[in-house]
Coordinates of C-alpha atoms in Angstrom, one line a residue:
X246 CA -13.3 9.4 -28.3
X247 CA -12.7 9.8 -24.6
X248 CA -14.7 11.5 -21.9
X249 CA -14.3 11.4 -18.1
X250 CA -16.9 12.1 -15.5
X251 CA -16.1 13.0 -11.9
X252 CA -19.5 13.3 -10.0
X253 CA -19.5 16.1 -7.4
X254 CA -22.3 15.8 -6.0
X255 CA -41.0 -7.3 7.5
X256 CA -38.6 -10.1 8.4
X257 CA -41.0 -13.1 8.7
X258 CA -43.1 -12.4 5.7
X259 CA -44.2 -15.6 4.1
X260 CA -44.4 -14.2 0.5
X261 CA -41.0 -12.9 -0.4
X262 CA -40.1 -12.7 -4.2
X263 CA -36.7 -13.5 -5.6
X264 CA -35.8 -14.5 -9.1
X265 CA -34.5 -18.0 -9.9
X266 CA -31.2 -16.5 -10.7
X267 CA -31.0 -14.9 -7.2
X268 CA -31.8 -18.2 -5.5
X269 CA -29.2 -20.0 -7.5
X270 CA -26.7 -17.3 -6.6
X271 CA -27.5 -17.6 -2.9
X272 CA -27.1 -21.3 -2.9
X273 CA -24.0 -21.7 -5.0
X274 CA -21.9 -18.6 -5.5
X275 CA -19.1 -17.2 -3.5
X276 CA -18.8 -13.6 -4.9
X277 CA -21.0 -10.5 -4.7
X278 CA -21.7 -10.1 -8.4
X279 CA -25.2 -11.3 -9.3
X280 CA -25.3 -14.6 -11.1
X281 CA -27.4 -13.5 -14.0
X282 CA -24.7 -10.9 -14.8
X283 CA -22.1 -13.6 -15.2
X284 CA -24.3 -15.5 -17.4
X285 CA -25.2 -12.5 -19.5
X286 CA -21.5 -11.8 -20.0
X287 CA -20.9 -15.3 -21.1
X288 CA -23.9 -15.3 -23.5
X289 CA -22.9 -12.0 -24.9
X290 CA -19.3 -13.0 -25.5
X291 CA -20.3 -16.3 -27.1
X292 CA -22.8 -14.5 -29.3
X293 CA -20.0 -12.3 -30.5
X294 CA -17.7 -15.2 -31.2
X295 CA -15.6 -14.6 -28.1
X296 CA -15.2 -17.7 -25.9
X297 CA -14.0 -17.7 -22.3
X298 CA -13.3 -21.1 -20.7
X299 CA -12.2 -21.6 -17.1
X300 CA -11.7 -24.9 -15.4
X301 CA -13.5 -25.0 -12.0
X302 CA -11.9 -27.0 -9.3
X303 CA -14.1 -25.8 -6.6
X304 CA -16.9 -28.1 -5.3
X305 CA -17.5 -26.3 -2.1
X306 CA -18.4 -22.7 -1.2
X307 CA -18.8 -21.0 2.0
X308 CA -20.1 -17.6 1.3
X309 CA -23.9 -17.2 0.7
X310 CA -25.4 -13.9 -0.2
X311 CA -28.6 -12.4 -1.4
X312 CA -28.4 -10.7 -4.8
X313 CA -30.5 -8.4 -7.0
X314 CA -31.0 -8.1 -10.7
X315 CA -30.4 -5.3 -13.2
X316 CA -33.3 -3.0 -13.7
X317 CA -34.3 -3.6 -17.3
X318 CA -37.6 -4.8 -18.7
X319 CA -38.7 -5.3 -22.3
X320 CA -42.0 -4.9 -23.9
X321 CA -42.5 -1.1 -24.3
X322 CA -42.9 0.5 -27.6
X323 CA -39.9 1.9 -29.6
X324 CA -39.4 5.6 -29.1
X325 CA -37.5 8.2 -31.1
X326 CA -34.0 9.2 -30.1
X327 CA -32.7 12.6 -29.6
X328 CA -29.8 13.4 -32.0
X329 CA -27.2 13.3 -29.1
X330 CA -28.5 10.2 -27.3
X331 CA -27.5 6.5 -27.5
X332 CA -30.5 5.2 -25.8
X333 CA -33.7 6.0 -24.0
X334 CA -34.4 4.8 -20.5
X335 CA -38.2 4.4 -19.9
X336 CA -40.0 3.6 -16.7
X337 CA -43.4 2.1 -16.3
X338 CA -45.5 1.2 -13.3
X339 CA -47.7 -1.9 -13.0
X340 CA -49.5 -2.2 -9.7
X341 CA -46.8 -1.7 -7.1
X342 CA -44.0 -2.5 -9.4
X343 CA -41.5 -0.2 -11.2
X344 CA -40.1 -1.6 -14.4
X345 CA -37.5 -0.2 -16.8
X346 CA -36.6 -0.7 -20.5
X347 CA -33.4 0.4 -22.1
X348 CA -33.9 1.1 -25.8
X349 CA -30.6 1.5 -27.7
X350 CA -30.0 3.3 -30.9
X351 CA -27.9 0.8 -32.8
X352 CA -27.1 3.3 -35.6
X353 CA -24.5 4.7 -33.1
X354 CA -21.4 2.7 -32.2
X355 CA -21.4 1.2 -28.7
X356 CA -18.2 1.8 -26.8
X357 CA -16.7 0.0 -23.8
X358 CA -16.6 1.8 -20.5
X359 CA -14.3 1.7 -17.5
X360 CA -15.5 2.5 -14.0
X361 CA -13.4 3.3 -10.9
X362 CA -14.6 4.5 -7.5
X363 CA -12.9 7.3 -5.7
X364 CA -14.8 6.6 -2.5
X365 CA -15.3 3.3 -0.6
X366 CA -16.6 2.8 2.9
X367 CA -14.1 2.1 5.6
X368 CA -13.1 -1.5 5.9
X369 CA -14.0 -2.5 2.3
X370 CA -11.1 -4.0 0.4
X371 CA -11.1 -4.8 -3.4
X372 CA -11.3 -8.4 -4.4
X373 CA -10.5 -10.1 -7.6
X374 CA -11.5 -8.8 -11.0
X375 CA -14.3 -10.3 -13.0
X376 CA -15.0 -10.2 -16.7
X377 CA -15.6 -6.9 -18.4
X378 CA -14.2 -4.7 -15.6
X379 CA -16.6 -5.9 -12.9
X380 CA -15.3 -5.0 -9.5
X381 CA -16.2 -6.2 -6.1
X382 CA -15.3 -5.1 -2.5
X383 CA -15.7 -7.0 0.7
X384 CA -15.6 -6.2 4.4
X385 CA -14.1 -9.3 6.2
X386 CA -15.1 -7.9 9.6
X387 CA -18.9 -7.4 8.8
X388 CA -19.3 -9.7 5.9
X389 CA -20.7 -6.9 3.7
X390 CA -20.1 -6.7 0.1
X391 CA -20.3 -4.0 -2.7
X392 CA -20.2 -4.7 -6.4
X393 CA -19.9 -2.2 -9.2
X394 CA -21.3 -3.5 -12.5
X395 CA -20.9 -1.5 -15.7
X396 CA -22.9 -2.2 -18.8
X397 CA -22.3 -0.7 -22.2
X398 CA -24.9 -0.1 -24.9
X399 CA -24.2 -3.3 -26.7
X400 CA -24.7 -5.4 -23.5
X401 CA -27.9 -3.6 -22.6
X402 CA -29.2 -4.0 -26.2
X403 CA -28.4 -7.8 -26.1
X404 CA -30.5 -8.3 -22.9
X405 CA -33.4 -6.4 -24.3
X406 CA -33.4 -8.2 -27.7
X407 CA -33.1 -11.6 -25.9
X408 CA -36.3 -11.0 -24.0
X409 CA -34.4 -11.6 -20.7
X410 CA -35.3 -8.3 -19.0
X411 CA -38.8 -9.1 -17.5
X412 CA -37.5 -11.9 -15.3
X413 CA -34.7 -9.6 -14.0
X414 CA -36.7 -6.7 -12.8
X415 CA -39.6 -6.5 -10.3
X416 CA -38.9 -3.8 -7.8
X417 CA -41.6 -2.6 -5.4
X418 CA -42.4 1.1 -5.4
X419 CA -42.0 0.9 -1.6
X420 CA -38.3 -0.1 -2.1
X421 CA -37.5 3.1 -4.1
X422 CA -35.7 5.5 -1.8
X423 CA -34.4 8.3 -4.1
X424 CA -34.4 9.5 -7.7
X425 CA -31.9 12.1 -8.6
X426 CA -29.4 13.4 -11.2
X427 CA -25.6 13.5 -11.1
X428 CA -24.6 15.7 -14.0
X429 CA -26.0 13.9 -17.1
X430 CA -26.5 10.7 -15.2
X431 CA -29.9 9.7 -13.8
X432 CA -29.8 7.8 -10.5
X433 CA -32.4 5.5 -8.9
X434 CA -31.9 4.0 -5.4
X435 CA -33.7 0.9 -4.1
X436 CA -33.4 -0.8 -0.7
X437 CA -35.1 -4.0 0.5
X438 CA -34.8 -6.3 3.4
X439 CA -32.1 -9.1 3.4
X440 CA -32.9 -12.6 2.1
X441 CA -32.1 -14.0 5.6
X442 CA -34.7 -13.6 8.3
X443 CA -32.0 -13.3 11.1
X444 CA -29.8 -10.7 9.4
X445 CA -29.6 -7.0 10.1
X446 CA -28.3 -6.4 6.6
X447 CA -30.3 -4.8 3.7
X448 CA -29.7 -5.0 0.0
X449 CA -29.1 -1.7 -1.7
X450 CA -29.2 -1.3 -5.5
X451 CA -28.3 2.0 -7.1
X452 CA -28.7 2.4 -10.9
X453 CA -27.0 5.1 -12.9
X454 CA -27.6 5.5 -16.6
X455 CA -26.5 8.1 -19.1
X456 CA -28.7 8.3 -22.2
X457 CA -26.2 10.6 -24.0
X458 CA -23.2 8.3 -23.6
X459 CA -25.0 4.9 -23.7
X460 CA -24.2 3.0 -20.6
X461 CA -25.8 1.9 -17.2
X462 CA -24.0 1.1 -14.0
X463 CA -25.4 -1.0 -11.1
X464 CA -23.9 -0.6 -7.7
X465 CA -25.2 -3.5 -5.5
X466 CA -24.5 -4.0 -1.8
X467 CA -25.6 -6.4 0.8
X468 CA -24.4 -4.9 4.1
X469 CA -25.4 -3.1 7.3
X470 CA -24.4 0.3 5.6
X471 CA -27.1 2.9 5.2
X472 CA -28.0 3.5 1.6
X473 CA -26.5 7.0 1.8
X474 CA -23.0 5.4 2.0
X475 CA -23.5 3.5 -1.1
X476 CA -24.9 6.7 -2.8
X477 CA -21.5 8.3 -1.9
X478 CA -19.8 5.6 -3.9
X479 CA -22.1 6.4 -6.8
X480 CA -21.3 10.1 -6.5
X481 CA -17.6 9.4 -6.6
X482 CA -17.5 7.1 -9.6
X483 CA -15.0 8.1 -12.4
X484 CA -16.6 6.8 -15.6
X485 CA -14.5 6.7 -18.8
X486 CA -16.0 6.0 -22.2
X487 CA -13.2 4.2 -24.1
X488 CA -12.3 4.3 -27.8
X489 CA -12.9 0.6 -27.9
X490 CA -16.0 -0.2 -30.1
X491 CA -18.2 -3.1 -28.9
X492 CA -20.2 -4.6 -31.8
X493 CA -24.0 -5.2 -31.4
X494 CA -25.2 -8.8 -31.9
X495 CA -26.7 -9.4 -35.4
X496 CA -30.3 -10.5 -35.9
X497 CA -29.0 -13.9 -36.9
X498 CA -26.9 -14.2 -33.7
X499 CA -29.9 -13.2 -31.6
X500 CA -32.1 -15.8 -33.4
X501 CA -29.5 -18.5 -32.7
X502 CA -29.1 -17.6 -29.1
X503 CA -32.8 -17.6 -28.6
X504 CA -33.1 -21.1 -30.3
X505 CA -30.4 -22.3 -28.0
X506 CA -32.1 -20.9 -24.9
X507 CA -35.4 -22.6 -25.8
X508 CA -33.5 -25.9 -26.4
X509 CA -32.0 -25.6 -22.9
X510 CA -35.3 -24.9 -21.4
X511 CA -36.9 -28.0 -23.1
X512 CA -34.1 -30.2 -22.0
X513 CA -34.5 -28.9 -18.4
X514 CA -38.3 -30.0 -18.5
X515 CA -37.3 -33.3 -20.0
X516 CA -34.9 -34.0 -17.3
X517 CA -37.6 -34.0 -14.6
X518 CA -38.4 -37.6 -15.3
X519 CA -35.6 -40.1 -14.3
X520 CA -35.4 -43.3 -16.4
X521 CA -35.3 -46.6 -14.5
X522 CA -31.9 -47.4 -16.0
X523 CA -30.5 -44.3 -14.4
X524 CA -31.4 -45.4 -10.9
X525 CA -29.0 -47.7 -9.1
X526 CA -29.0 -49.4 -5.7
X527 CA -26.4 -49.6 -2.8
X528 CA -23.6 -51.9 -3.8
X529 CA -23.9 -51.2 -7.6
X530 CA -20.8 -49.8 -9.5
X531 CA -21.3 -46.3 -10.9
X532 CA -19.4 -45.1 -13.9
X533 CA -19.4 -41.8 -15.7
X534 CA -21.9 -41.7 -18.5
X535 CA -19.5 -39.8 -20.7
X536 CA -17.4 -43.0 -21.0
X537 CA -20.1 -44.5 -23.0
X538 CA -19.4 -42.0 -25.8
X539 CA -16.4 -42.8 -28.0
X540 CA -15.9 -39.1 -28.9
X541 CA -16.1 -37.9 -25.2
X542 CA -14.5 -40.7 -23.1
X543 CA -10.9 -39.4 -23.5
X544 CA -12.1 -36.2 -21.8
X545 CA -12.7 -37.9 -18.5
X546 CA -10.9 -40.4 -16.3
X547 CA -12.5 -43.8 -15.5
X548 CA -13.3 -43.1 -11.9
X549 CA -15.9 -45.6 -10.6
X550 CA -17.8 -45.5 -7.3
X551 CA -19.6 -48.0 -5.1
X552 CA -21.9 -47.0 -2.2
X553 CA -21.2 -49.7 0.4
X554 CA -23.6 -48.6 3.2
X555 CA -26.0 -45.8 4.4
X556 CA -27.0 -45.0 7.9
X557 CA -29.4 -42.3 9.1
X558 CA -28.6 -41.0 12.6
X559 CA -30.2 -38.5 15.0
X560 CA -26.8 -37.8 16.6
X561 CA -23.1 -38.4 16.1
X562 CA -20.1 -38.6 18.5
X563 CA -17.1 -36.4 17.9
X564 CA -15.0 -39.2 19.3
X565 CA -16.1 -41.4 16.4
X566 CA -16.2 -38.6 13.9
X567 CA -13.4 -36.1 14.8
X568 CA -13.7 -32.4 14.3
X569 CA -10.7 -32.2 11.9
X570 CA -12.6 -34.3 9.3
X571 CA -15.4 -31.8 9.0
X572 CA -15.1 -29.5 6.1
X573 CA -15.5 -26.4 8.4
X574 CA -16.4 -27.5 11.9
X575 CA -16.0 -24.2 13.7
X576 CA -18.0 -22.0 11.3
X577 CA -20.4 -24.5 9.7
X578 CA -21.1 -27.3 12.1
X579 CA -20.6 -26.0 15.7
X580 CA -23.3 -23.4 15.5
X581 CA -25.9 -26.0 14.6
X582 CA -24.8 -29.0 16.9
X583 CA -26.1 -29.5 20.3
X584 CA -23.9 -30.9 23.1
X585 CA -25.4 -34.4 22.7
X586 CA -24.5 -34.5 19.0
X587 CA -28.0 -33.8 17.7
X588 CA -28.7 -31.0 15.3
X589 CA -30.6 -27.9 16.1
X590 CA -33.7 -27.0 14.2
X591 CA -33.4 -24.4 11.5
X592 CA -35.7 -22.3 9.3
X593 CA -36.2 -23.2 5.6
X594 CA -38.0 -21.4 2.9
X595 CA -40.3 -23.3 0.6
X596 CA -39.9 -22.2 -3.0
X597 CA -42.5 -22.3 -5.7
X598 CA -41.6 -22.8 -9.4
X599 CA -41.1 -19.1 -9.9
X600 CA -38.4 -19.0 -7.2
X601 CA -40.6 -17.2 -4.7
X602 CA -40.7 -18.2 -1.0
X603 CA -44.2 -19.2 -0.3
X604 CA -43.7 -20.2 3.3
X605 CA -41.1 -20.4 6.1
X606 CA -41.0 -23.4 8.4
X607 CA -38.9 -24.6 11.2
X608 CA -37.7 -28.2 10.7
X609 CA -35.3 -30.8 12.3
X610 CA -32.6 -32.5 10.6
X611 CA -30.6 -35.8 10.6
X612 CA -27.2 -37.1 9.6
X613 CA -26.8 -39.3 6.6
X614 CA -23.5 -41.4 7.0
X615 CA -22.4 -42.9 3.7
X616 CA -19.5 -45.4 3.3
X617 CA -18.0 -45.5 -0.2
X618 CA -15.3 -46.8 -2.4
X619 CA -13.8 -44.9 -5.3
X620 CA -11.3 -46.5 -7.8
X621 CA -9.4 -45.2 -10.8
X622 CA -9.9 -48.0 -13.3
X623 CA -7.9 -46.2 -16.0
X624 CA -4.3 -47.0 -17.1
X625 CA -2.9 -43.5 -16.3
X626 CA -3.4 -40.6 -14.1
X627 CA -4.0 -37.2 -15.8
X628 CA -2.1 -34.1 -14.9
X629 CA -5.2 -32.4 -13.6
X630 CA -5.9 -35.4 -11.4
X631 CA -2.4 -35.2 -10.0
X632 CA -2.6 -31.5 -9.4
X633 CA -6.2 -30.9 -8.3
X634 CA -7.6 -34.4 -7.7
X635 CA -11.0 -35.8 -8.7
X636 CA -14.4 -34.9 -7.2
X637 CA -14.9 -37.7 -4.6
X638 CA -18.3 -36.8 -3.3
X639 CA -21.7 -37.1 -5.1
X640 CA -24.5 -34.7 -4.3
X641 CA -27.3 -35.6 -1.9
X642 CA -30.6 -34.8 -3.6
X643 CA -34.3 -35.8 -3.4
X644 CA -36.4 -37.6 -6.0
X645 CA -40.2 -38.4 -5.8
X646 CA -42.0 -41.6 -6.6
X647 CA -45.2 -41.2 -8.6
X648 CA -48.2 -43.5 -8.3
X649 CA -47.4 -45.2 -11.6
X650 CA -43.9 -46.1 -10.2
X651 CA -42.0 -43.4 -12.2
X652 CA -39.3 -41.4 -10.6
X653 CA -39.2 -37.6 -11.0
X654 CA -37.3 -34.8 -9.4
X655 CA -39.1 -33.6 -6.4
X656 CA -41.4 -30.6 -6.9
X657 CA -40.6 -29.2 -3.4
X658 CA -37.6 -27.0 -3.4
X659 CA -36.0 -25.3 -0.3
X660 CA -33.6 -22.6 0.6
X661 CA -32.1 -21.7 4.0
X662 CA -33.3 -18.4 5.4
X663 CA -30.9 -18.5 8.3
X664 CA -27.8 -16.4 7.6
X665 CA -25.1 -18.8 8.9
X666 CA -26.8 -22.1 7.9
X667 CA -24.9 -23.9 5.2
X668 CA -25.4 -27.6 5.9
X669 CA -27.7 -28.2 2.9
X670 CA -28.8 -27.1 -0.5
X671 CA -25.4 -25.7 -1.4
X672 CA -25.5 -26.5 -5.1
X673 CA -27.4 -24.4 -7.6
X674 CA -30.0 -27.1 -8.1
X675 CA -30.8 -27.3 -4.4
X676 CA -28.9 -30.6 -3.7
X677 CA -26.3 -30.8 -0.9
X678 CA -22.6 -31.4 -0.4
X679 CA -21.1 -33.5 2.5
X680 CA -20.1 -31.7 5.7
X681 CA -17.6 -34.5 6.6
X682 CA -14.9 -36.4 4.7
X683 CA -12.5 -38.7 6.6
X684 CA -9.9 -39.0 3.9
X685 CA -9.4 -35.3 3.2
X686 CA -6.3 -34.6 1.1
X687 CA -6.3 -30.8 0.7
X688 CA -6.2 -29.5 4.3
X689 CA -4.4 -26.1 4.2
X690 CA -6.2 -22.9 4.6
X691 CA -8.4 -21.7 1.8
X692 CA -7.5 -24.8 -0.3
X693 CA -9.3 -26.9 2.3
X694 CA -12.5 -25.0 1.7
X695 CA -12.2 -25.0 -2.0
X696 CA -11.0 -28.6 -2.6
X697 CA -11.8 -30.5 0.5
X698 CA -14.0 -32.8 -1.5
X699 CA -11.4 -33.6 -4.1
X700 CA -8.8 -36.3 -3.9
X701 CA -6.0 -37.5 -6.3
X702 CA -6.4 -41.1 -7.5
X703 CA -3.4 -42.8 -9.3
X704 CA -4.1 -45.5 -11.9
X705 CA -5.5 -48.5 -10.2
X706 CA -5.7 -46.8 -6.8
X707 CA -8.7 -47.6 -4.6
X708 CA -10.0 -45.4 -1.8
X709 CA -12.4 -46.4 1.0
X710 CA -13.9 -43.4 2.8
X711 CA -16.8 -42.0 4.8
X712 CA -19.0 -39.0 4.0
X713 CA -21.6 -37.3 6.3
X714 CA -24.5 -35.3 4.8
X715 CA -27.4 -33.5 6.5
X716 CA -31.0 -33.9 5.5
X717 CA -34.3 -32.6 6.9
X718 CA -36.2 -35.4 8.6
X719 CA -39.2 -35.2 6.3
X720 CA -37.0 -35.8 3.3
X721 CA -35.4 -39.1 4.3
X722 CA -37.7 -41.3 2.3
X723 CA -36.8 -39.4 -0.9
X724 CA -33.0 -39.2 -0.7
X725 CA -30.6 -40.2 -3.5
X726 CA -27.0 -39.7 -4.2
X727 CA -26.4 -37.9 -7.5
X728 CA -23.2 -38.9 -9.2
X729 CA -21.4 -36.7 -11.9
X730 CA -24.0 -34.1 -11.4
X731 CA -21.8 -31.5 -13.2
X732 CA -21.7 -33.6 -16.4
X733 CA -25.1 -32.7 -18.1
X734 CA -25.3 -31.5 -21.6
X735 CA -25.5 -33.7 -24.7
X736 CA -23.2 -36.4 -26.2
X737 CA -21.6 -36.3 -29.6
X738 CA -24.8 -37.6 -31.1
X739 CA -26.9 -34.9 -29.5
X740 CA -28.5 -37.2 -26.9
X741 CA -28.9 -35.8 -23.4
X742 CA -26.4 -37.1 -20.8
X743 CA -28.2 -38.1 -17.7
X744 CA -26.1 -38.6 -14.6
X745 CA -26.8 -41.7 -12.5
X746 CA -28.6 -41.8 -9.1
X747 CA -28.2 -44.2 -6.1
X748 CA -31.3 -44.8 -4.1
X749 CA -30.6 -44.3 -0.4
X750 CA -34.0 -44.6 1.2
X751 CA -33.9 -47.2 4.0

């Protein structure tokens, strides 16, 4: 079974809505593919019993982009299917919103598809490949990106049955630019303003779906290109329905996946309150909590940390803190530093619990200078430690003190709305990475950006070093260093692993 198609033919608004997945993507990812897509692929493959594991050695990212979500929404009644159709695509309007649902006929086999463009705007070069034939193109000169994201009937069915579609789709009718057909494919075009208030880019989303063949394709672009250019990409797509059959998730698999999803949501709520024993002070020794579990301790090395001192400064001197020790001085620091070493004010978006920007405010920032010691207290040095080093820098985050003395994760959450501002909130949870490390080990080209905050530590080796973070001046009283923030999860007994914090407020 094979069939080929060649298709012939306001910036300062205080209420801007983006999904939580979008915000996480903006803060933490370095590719054009929307974050929820990557997670959906992972969930789908795990549901089908296929596991993909990749060790990440990147603690630092430099590209930040606004992303959009796939246009599918659950909740509409089941419809009948024409004899030759794999699925029905329905649209509904609620207020000013346009919502979609993809209802798949699971009596028909789902097939994998491949997609190749025959047209791409000038200056766009193809990047690395992602899972399931996801392709991305980037223009190094303009910073623009284009992603082509195919979804077969099995993947669309999985999203729908998991009830994940509502949170991914909330387009405004005013964003819809065009509705048309390309042969058997229906095409919808949406354009909205960029996430950043000082950007001339717009975010374009084009959705193609073929009910007869059972697939959908999203073309996403954040760029200064007119949407007509992205539409040309859609018109030139070569879509091939492959012989490969992709099984649908069973009811039991969906039930198990939903239960796991609820469990993770419950754990997330439970982690808001930080136990007293997980709060440490300056001078305390910090160890990885995974070492406390006999079944897990062999998976990590015994790297211990001590925060020796903390200083909050309005300005710094490049004579004392040389340019070469900044992770990316020219692109990251220089645009936001005044000649006297102080920091320029910047714009930040205040997020509510739904990931919506409720307000934009201009704020000033300070430097947080942290002097630390790290030591490998193990008897050996692992191969990955020798090759990639170990993460040397904890995240800078904020916690709030309640009236009863309990410590909780702060309710306020922020995101940069300046396109080239990347001094804070670089991780997916809104905490920040250092901008300066005086014992940098990986200093060559792209490796510097990806592994600047990693350093090899031989058995018994001790390293004294200085880190510099940036924090908004109204957050100084709530600042903490968060160690082993990527650990998370549960131990072998099913207990939640809570990473330790060091109180920095002075």
